[in-house]
DNA sequence: TCAGGATTGACAATCATTCTCATCTGGAAT
DNA sequence: ATTCCAGATGAGAATGATTGTCAATCCTGA
C-alpha cells in the first residue's frame, strides 16, 4: 500500500530550479513579477526556463509559501513573506517597499459583512498602497 | 500632478456609443468584462467597436462613474454602482451577485496603518468574495 | 457654416501567461 | 549500481486581454 491518505497535496520533487527560485525570493523583500524573477535568476547565472518560473510560483503560491497580488495593470507579483499567517500588505507604489500588516478587526468585519448577507466560503482581498517616507 | 477635485477634467463629448454602453451598464448589476459588455451591446443591436468599449470604460472609471476590480485571473471587470461614495463589494463567485458595502472602521484602520508607517497618498483595495444563498 | 479637436473602428501589435510535447531527472524498487 | 517512470523542465507556439495606429467621422464653439 503506497497510497497515503493524509497527503495534503500533489507530490512535489525538489529540483535545482525551484531551489534557485526560492533562494532569490528569500533574498528579496519587494513584490516581483514572474518575468522579474526570471531575469534575476538569469543574471545570477541560474538558468531556469520562464515557464518553469511561472509553474513554480504557482505551486509555491498554492502551497502558501509566497503571497501574490495584482498590480494596477493586472500583472501578478509575488513575494515570500516573513510569516505564513494570514496577513495583508502596505506597499509603496514608488519603490515597492512592503510592510506586512494585520488587523483582527478588519478580518472580523469582512467575515461579519459576509455572514450578514448569507455568503459562505468567504475570502477577501485587502491591500494598502501609498508612498513611503523615502520619497 | 494628477486630477484634483477642483479640476474640470478633460473635455468629454457625448456620443451614441458611450450612451449605449452606459445604458447597458445601468441595466446590469454584476461585474462584467469589457468583452462581455461588447457582446451585450452587439446582441442589443448597438454596434460599438471593442476598442471604444475599452476606452469608454476607462474614461468612466477614471470619472468615478463605474467601479473596476480584477478577477483572480487578472481580467478587469466593471460595474456601475448605486452610489458614487467610496465603498467596497461583496461578490458571489458563483453567480456574480454583488452587494455594495462600506465600513468606516476599515477605512480608519487602513489610513491609520499607513500613517503609522509614514506612508502618504494612501489608497486601498478591499473586496470580499463568497458564495451567496442561492447556491 | 466651418474648422479643429475629440471620438470611433478595423485591425495590427503587445505582452503576460498558458499550452505542447519531447526530453530530462529524482528517487524508489530491484 | 541499474532500471523504471511519473513528476519536472524548457523551447517555442498559442492564447487572449488590452493597447496602439491612423484614417474617417462626429461635436461643438466661433
Ligand atoms: Zn505577505
Ligand atoms: Zn485578511
Ligand atoms: Zn461599487
Ligand atoms: Zn475603502
Short mmCIF file of C-alpha atoms (C1' of nucleotides) and ligand atoms in Angstrom, two decimals:
data_model
loop_
_atom_site.label_atom_id
_atom_site.label_comp_id
_atom_site.label_asym_id
_atom_site.label_seq_id
_atom_site.Cartn_x
_atom_site.Cartn_y
_atom_site.Cartn_z
CA UNK A 1 0.00 0.00 0.00
CA UNK A 2 1.92 3.03 -1.17
CA UNK A 3 -1.14 5.26 -1.08
CA UNK A 4 -1.12 7.87 1.62
CA UNK A 5 -4.49 9.31 2.50
CA UNK A 6 -3.04 12.01 4.71
CA UNK A 7 -1.13 13.57 1.84
CA UNK A 8 -2.31 17.17 1.63
CA UNK A 9 -1.19 17.85 -1.91
CA UNK A 10 0.46 16.61 -5.06
CA UNK A 11 3.91 15.11 -4.75
CA UNK A 12 6.50 17.80 -5.24
CA UNK A 13 10.04 16.82 -6.02
CA UNK A 14 12.97 19.05 -5.15
CA UNK A 15 14.75 20.48 -8.16
CA UNK A 16 17.64 22.80 -8.67
CA UNK A 17 15.29 25.24 -10.43
CA UNK A 18 12.83 25.58 -7.59
CA UNK A 19 15.64 25.85 -5.08
CA UNK A 20 17.21 28.71 -7.02
CA UNK A 21 13.86 30.45 -7.29
CA UNK A 22 13.17 30.07 -3.60
CA UNK A 23 16.61 31.43 -2.87
CA UNK A 24 16.11 34.52 -4.98
CA UNK A 25 12.71 35.13 -3.46
CA UNK A 26 14.04 34.75 0.06
CA UNK A 27 16.63 37.39 -0.72
CA UNK A 28 14.06 39.89 -1.94
CA UNK A 29 11.58 41.92 0.04
CA UNK A 30 9.54 43.56 -2.72
CA UNK A 31 6.79 42.05 -4.79
CA UNK A 32 8.22 40.95 -8.14
CA UNK A 33 6.66 39.60 -11.30
CA UNK A 34 7.46 36.21 -12.77
CA UNK A 35 9.39 37.95 -15.50
CA UNK A 36 11.37 39.99 -12.99
CA UNK A 37 12.29 36.85 -11.08
CA UNK A 38 13.23 35.06 -14.27
CA UNK A 39 15.55 37.92 -15.18
CA UNK A 40 17.02 37.92 -11.70
CA UNK A 41 17.77 34.21 -11.96
CA UNK A 42 19.42 34.75 -15.32
CA UNK A 43 21.72 37.46 -14.04
CA UNK A 44 22.62 35.24 -11.12
CA UNK A 45 23.75 32.57 -13.51
CA UNK A 46 20.92 30.16 -12.70
CA UNK A 47 19.35 29.16 -15.96
CA UNK A 48 15.66 28.45 -15.42
CA UNK A 49 13.01 28.39 -18.11
CA UNK A 50 10.37 31.08 -17.94
CA UNK A 51 7.55 28.54 -17.95
CA UNK A 52 9.21 26.82 -15.04
CA UNK A 53 9.32 30.06 -13.10
CA UNK A 54 5.60 30.51 -13.71
CA UNK A 55 4.83 26.94 -12.73
CA UNK A 56 6.84 27.06 -9.54
CA UNK A 57 5.49 30.41 -8.48
CA UNK A 58 2.01 28.99 -8.83
CA UNK A 59 2.95 25.93 -6.86
CA UNK A 60 4.58 27.98 -4.13
CA UNK A 61 1.58 30.25 -4.00
CA UNK A 62 -0.90 27.41 -3.70
CA UNK A 63 1.30 25.90 -1.02
CA UNK A 64 1.09 29.19 0.82
CA UNK A 65 4.83 29.73 0.59
CA UNK A 66 4.50 33.03 -1.24
CA UNK A 67 1.91 35.77 -1.43
CA UNK A 68 0.52 37.03 -4.71
CA UNK A 69 -1.23 40.20 -5.64
CA UNK A 70 -2.13 42.04 -8.83
CA UNK A 71 -0.66 45.35 -9.87
CA UNK A 72 -2.98 48.01 -11.22
CA UNK A 73 -2.40 46.76 -14.72
CA UNK A 74 -3.26 43.20 -13.82
CA UNK A 75 0.22 41.75 -13.61
CA UNK A 76 0.74 39.11 -10.92
CA UNK A 77 3.56 39.83 -8.48
CA UNK A 78 4.99 37.50 -5.85
CA UNK A 79 6.70 37.86 -2.51
CA UNK A 80 7.94 35.43 0.09
CA UNK A 81 6.71 36.87 3.36
CA UNK A 82 8.11 36.56 6.83
CA UNK A 83 5.11 34.72 8.14
CA UNK A 84 2.77 32.05 6.88
CA UNK A 85 -0.03 33.54 8.97
CA UNK A 86 -2.82 35.32 7.19
CA UNK A 87 -1.87 38.96 6.73
CA UNK A 88 -2.03 41.89 4.33
CA UNK A 89 0.36 44.43 2.83
CA UNK A 90 1.17 48.07 2.85
CA UNK A 91 3.08 48.69 -0.37
CA UNK A 92 4.94 51.76 -1.57
CA UNK A 93 3.98 52.38 -5.16
CA UNK A 94 7.23 54.25 -5.74
CA UNK A 95 9.86 51.81 -4.53
CA UNK A 96 7.90 48.69 -3.75
CA UNK A 97 8.91 48.71 -0.11
CA UNK A 98 6.44 46.42 1.63
CA UNK A 99 5.24 46.15 5.21
CA UNK A 100 3.31 43.14 6.36
CA UNK A 101 0.31 44.16 8.42
CA UNK A 102 -2.63 42.51 10.06
CA UNK A 103 -5.84 43.71 11.58
CA UNK A 104 -8.07 41.40 13.60
CA UNK A 105 -10.84 43.98 13.43
CA UNK A 106 -10.79 44.00 9.65
CA UNK A 107 -10.87 40.23 9.49
CA UNK A 108 -13.90 40.23 11.74
CA UNK A 109 -15.59 42.97 9.76
CA UNK A 110 -15.18 41.08 6.48
CA UNK A 111 -16.49 37.86 7.97
CA UNK A 112 -19.43 39.63 9.57
CA UNK A 113 -20.41 41.51 6.42
CA UNK A 114 -20.41 38.25 4.50
CA UNK A 115 -22.34 36.39 7.17
CA UNK A 116 -24.95 39.14 7.45
CA UNK A 117 -25.61 38.72 3.74
CA UNK A 118 -25.73 34.97 3.80
CA UNK A 119 -22.47 34.41 1.98
CA UNK A 120 -20.33 31.37 2.76
CA UNK A 121 -16.84 30.20 1.76
CA UNK A 122 -15.67 33.73 2.33
CA UNK A 123 -12.28 35.07 1.32
CA UNK A 124 -11.07 38.62 0.92
CA UNK A 125 -8.50 40.79 -0.70
CA UNK A 126 -7.08 43.76 1.17
CA UNK A 127 -4.06 45.78 0.12
CA UNK A 128 -2.96 49.26 1.08
CA UNK A 129 -0.87 51.40 -1.26
CA UNK A 130 0.94 54.63 -0.60
CA UNK A 131 4.20 56.50 -0.86
CA UNK A 132 6.74 55.71 1.82
CA UNK A 133 8.99 58.11 3.70
CA UNK A 134 11.94 57.92 1.31
CA UNK A 135 10.13 59.90 -1.38
CA UNK B 1 0.00 66.30 -10.70
CA UNK B 2 -2.95 64.12 -11.14
CA UNK B 3 -6.55 65.22 -11.12
CA UNK B 4 -7.81 67.15 -8.13
CA UNK B 5 -11.42 67.59 -7.13
CA UNK B 6 -11.49 71.12 -8.45
CA UNK B 7 -10.08 70.12 -11.81
CA UNK B 8 -12.60 70.42 -14.63
CA UNK B 9 -11.07 67.36 -16.23
CA UNK B 10 -10.62 66.53 -19.89
CA UNK B 11 -13.37 67.57 -22.26
CA UNK B 12 -15.70 64.63 -22.84
CA UNK B 13 -18.20 64.78 -25.65
CA UNK B 14 -21.43 62.78 -25.64
CA UNK B 15 -21.62 60.04 -28.23
CA UNK B 16 -24.14 57.42 -29.13
CA UNK B 17 -21.57 54.73 -28.26
CA UNK B 18 -20.95 55.87 -24.73
CA UNK B 19 -24.66 56.38 -24.16
CA UNK B 20 -25.39 52.81 -25.23
CA UNK B 21 -22.62 51.50 -23.01
CA UNK B 22 -23.85 53.49 -20.02
CA UNK B 23 -27.34 52.18 -20.66
CA UNK B 24 -26.24 48.56 -20.71
CA UNK B 25 -24.18 49.06 -17.58
CA UNK B 26 -27.05 50.73 -15.78
CA UNK B 27 -29.21 47.72 -16.57
CA UNK B 28 -26.72 45.27 -15.12
CA UNK B 29 -25.84 44.59 -11.53
CA UNK B 30 -22.92 42.20 -11.86
CA UNK B 31 -19.32 42.99 -12.66
CA UNK B 32 -18.70 42.39 -16.36
CA UNK B 33 -15.60 42.43 -18.51
CA UNK B 34 -15.11 44.78 -21.45
CA UNK B 35 -15.59 41.82 -23.75
CA UNK B 36 -18.82 40.82 -22.02
CA UNK B 37 -20.18 44.33 -22.38
CA UNK B 38 -19.12 44.49 -26.00
CA UNK B 39 -21.02 41.28 -26.67
CA UNK B 40 -24.03 42.57 -24.80
CA UNK B 41 -24.06 45.71 -26.92
CA UNK B 42 -23.84 43.63 -30.07
CA UNK B 43 -26.79 41.45 -29.14
CA UNK B 44 -28.76 44.57 -28.33
CA UNK B 45 -28.16 45.85 -31.82
CA UNK B 46 -25.86 48.68 -30.77
CA UNK B 47 -22.75 48.40 -32.86
CA UNK B 48 -19.78 49.68 -30.88
CA UNK B 49 -16.15 48.90 -31.57
CA UNK B 50 -14.34 46.83 -28.98
CA UNK B 51 -11.60 49.43 -28.60
CA UNK B 52 -14.27 52.03 -27.99
CA UNK B 53 -15.76 49.93 -25.22
CA UNK B 54 -12.34 49.69 -23.58
CA UNK B 55 -11.70 53.41 -23.97
CA UNK B 56 -15.05 54.41 -22.54
CA UNK B 57 -14.87 52.03 -19.64
CA UNK B 58 -11.53 53.54 -18.72
CA UNK B 59 -12.95 57.02 -19.01
CA UNK B 60 -15.99 56.15 -16.94
CA UNK B 61 -13.80 54.51 -14.35
CA UNK B 62 -11.47 57.47 -14.05
CA UNK B 63 -14.51 59.72 -13.80
CA UNK B 64 -15.69 57.57 -10.93
CA UNK B 65 -18.84 56.56 -12.78
CA UNK B 66 -18.05 52.87 -12.62
CA UNK B 67 -16.10 50.63 -10.29
CA UNK B 68 -13.40 48.28 -11.52
CA UNK B 69 -11.82 45.26 -10.00
CA UNK B 70 -9.66 42.37 -11.14
CA UNK B 71 -10.79 38.79 -11.26
CA UNK B 72 -8.47 36.10 -9.96
CA UNK B 73 -7.05 35.66 -13.41
CA UNK B 74 -6.32 39.34 -13.80
CA UNK B 75 -9.20 40.31 -16.04
CA UNK B 76 -10.70 43.75 -15.41
CA UNK B 77 -14.43 43.80 -14.71
CA UNK B 78 -16.68 46.82 -14.44
CA UNK B 79 -19.89 47.74 -12.66
CA UNK B 80 -21.95 50.88 -12.37
CA UNK B 81 -22.77 51.11 -8.70
CA UNK B 82 -25.67 52.70 -6.92
CA UNK B 83 -23.56 55.29 -5.21
CA UNK B 84 -20.60 57.43 -6.08
CA UNK B 85 -19.49 57.34 -2.47
CA UNK B 86 -16.42 55.31 -1.60
CA UNK B 87 -17.45 51.73 -0.90
CA UNK B 88 -16.44 48.11 -1.38
CA UNK B 89 -18.02 44.90 -2.64
CA UNK B 90 -19.16 41.53 -1.50
CA UNK B 91 -19.24 39.37 -4.62
CA UNK B 92 -20.60 35.88 -5.16
CA UNK B 93 -18.04 33.93 -7.09
CA UNK B 94 -20.75 31.60 -8.41
CA UNK B 95 -23.30 33.98 -9.88
CA UNK B 96 -21.64 37.36 -9.62
CA UNK B 97 -24.35 38.76 -7.40
CA UNK B 98 -22.85 41.86 -5.80
CA UNK B 99 -23.61 43.75 -2.62
CA UNK B 100 -22.17 47.20 -2.03
CA UNK B 101 -20.79 47.51 1.47
CA UNK B 102 -18.92 50.05 3.50
CA UNK B 103 -17.12 50.02 6.79
CA UNK B 104 -15.94 53.22 8.43
CA UNK B 105 -13.82 51.19 10.81
CA UNK B 106 -11.95 49.56 7.97
CA UNK B 107 -11.34 52.88 6.28
CA UNK B 108 -9.90 54.21 9.52
CA UNK B 109 -7.79 51.12 10.03
CA UNK B 110 -6.25 51.38 6.58
CA UNK B 111 -5.50 55.06 7.00
CA UNK B 112 -4.02 54.52 10.43
CA UNK B 113 -1.81 51.61 9.38
CA UNK B 114 -0.44 53.73 6.56
CA UNK B 115 0.09 56.79 8.74
CA UNK B 116 1.82 54.76 11.43
CA UNK B 117 4.33 53.62 8.83
CA UNK B 118 4.84 57.04 7.33
CA UNK B 119 3.06 56.35 4.07
CA UNK B 120 1.22 59.15 2.29
CA UNK B 121 -1.10 59.33 -0.73
CA UNK B 122 -2.81 56.27 0.62
CA UNK B 123 -5.35 54.21 -1.30
CA UNK B 124 -6.60 50.72 -0.70
CA UNK B 125 -8.23 47.75 -2.31
CA UNK B 126 -10.78 45.72 -0.38
CA UNK B 127 -13.05 43.07 -1.85
CA UNK B 128 -14.91 40.22 -0.22
CA UNK B 129 -15.76 37.04 -2.12
CA UNK B 130 -18.04 34.20 -1.18
CA UNK B 131 -20.93 32.03 -2.24
CA UNK B 132 -24.35 33.58 -1.87
CA UNK B 133 -27.53 31.97 -0.57
CA UNK B 134 -28.80 30.79 -3.95
CA UNK B 135 -26.16 28.07 -4.21
"C1'" DT C 1 -21.49 77.17 -41.89
"C1'" DC C 2 -16.76 75.73 -40.84
"C1'" DA C 3 -12.52 74.46 -38.77
"C1'" DG C 4 -10.28 71.70 -35.44
"C1'" DG C 5 -10.05 68.79 -31.88
"C1'" DA C 6 -12.40 64.68 -29.87
"C1'" DT C 7 -14.09 60.05 -30.99
"C1'" DT C 8 -14.52 55.99 -33.39
"C1'" DG C 9 -13.49 51.48 -35.66
"C1'" DA C 10 -11.00 47.92 -38.04
"C1'" DC C 11 -7.01 45.70 -37.37
"C1'" DA C 12 -2.23 45.26 -36.08
"C1'" DA C 13 0.80 44.91 -32.22
"C1'" DT C 14 1.87 43.94 -27.22
"C1'" DC C 15 2.72 41.08 -23.78
"C1'" DA C 16 1.81 38.34 -19.73
"C1'" DT C 17 0.55 33.79 -19.13
"C1'" DT C 18 -0.55 29.10 -20.62
"C1'" DC C 19 -0.04 25.06 -23.51
"C1'" DT C 20 2.54 21.37 -26.01
"C1'" DC C 21 5.39 17.83 -26.07
"C1'" DA C 22 9.85 15.88 -26.43
"C1'" DT C 23 13.43 15.31 -23.14
"C1'" DC C 24 15.36 15.06 -18.55
"C1'" DT C 25 15.67 13.72 -13.69
"C1'" DG C 26 14.85 12.36 -8.79
"C1'" DG C 27 14.17 8.53 -6.10
"C1'" DA C 28 12.07 4.18 -5.10
"C1'" DA C 29 12.48 -0.61 -6.14
"C1'" DT C 30 15.22 -4.35 -7.56
"C1'" DA D 1 24.52 0.46 -9.15
"C1'" DT D 2 20.88 -0.04 -12.84
"C1'" DT D 3 16.18 0.30 -14.17
"C1'" DC D 4 11.92 2.49 -14.42
"C1'" DC D 5 8.64 6.16 -14.70
"C1'" DA D 6 5.85 9.92 -13.15
"C1'" DG D 7 6.98 14.46 -11.94
"C1'" DA D 8 9.65 18.37 -13.84
"C1'" DT D 9 11.74 21.12 -17.32
"C1'" DG D 10 12.43 24.07 -21.49
"C1'" DA D 11 11.92 25.97 -26.09
"C1'" DG D 12 8.68 27.72 -28.60
"C1'" DA D 13 3.92 28.06 -30.19
"C1'" DA D 14 -0.60 29.54 -28.86
"C1'" DT D 15 -3.88 32.22 -26.27
"C1'" DG D 16 -6.30 36.15 -25.06
"C1'" DA D 17 -6.95 40.51 -22.89
"C1'" DT D 18 -5.59 45.07 -23.61
"C1'" DT D 19 -3.37 48.80 -26.18
"C1'" DG D 20 -1.64 51.24 -30.31
"C1'" DT D 21 -2.34 53.08 -35.09
"C1'" DC D 22 -4.39 56.14 -38.07
"C1'" DA D 23 -7.67 57.43 -41.41
"C1'" DA D 24 -12.56 58.55 -41.40
"C1'" DT D 25 -16.26 60.70 -38.81
"C1'" DC D 26 -18.60 63.46 -35.35
"C1'" DC D 27 -19.34 67.56 -31.93
"C1'" DT D 28 -19.16 71.99 -30.80
"C1'" DG D 29 -17.85 76.56 -30.41
"C1'" DA D 30 -16.80 80.62 -33.16
ZN1 LIG E 1 2.64 38.70 2.72
ZN1 LIG E 2 -7.40 39.30 5.99
ZN1 LIG E 3 -19.16 49.69 -6.32
ZN1 LIG E 4 -12.36 51.77 1.50
#
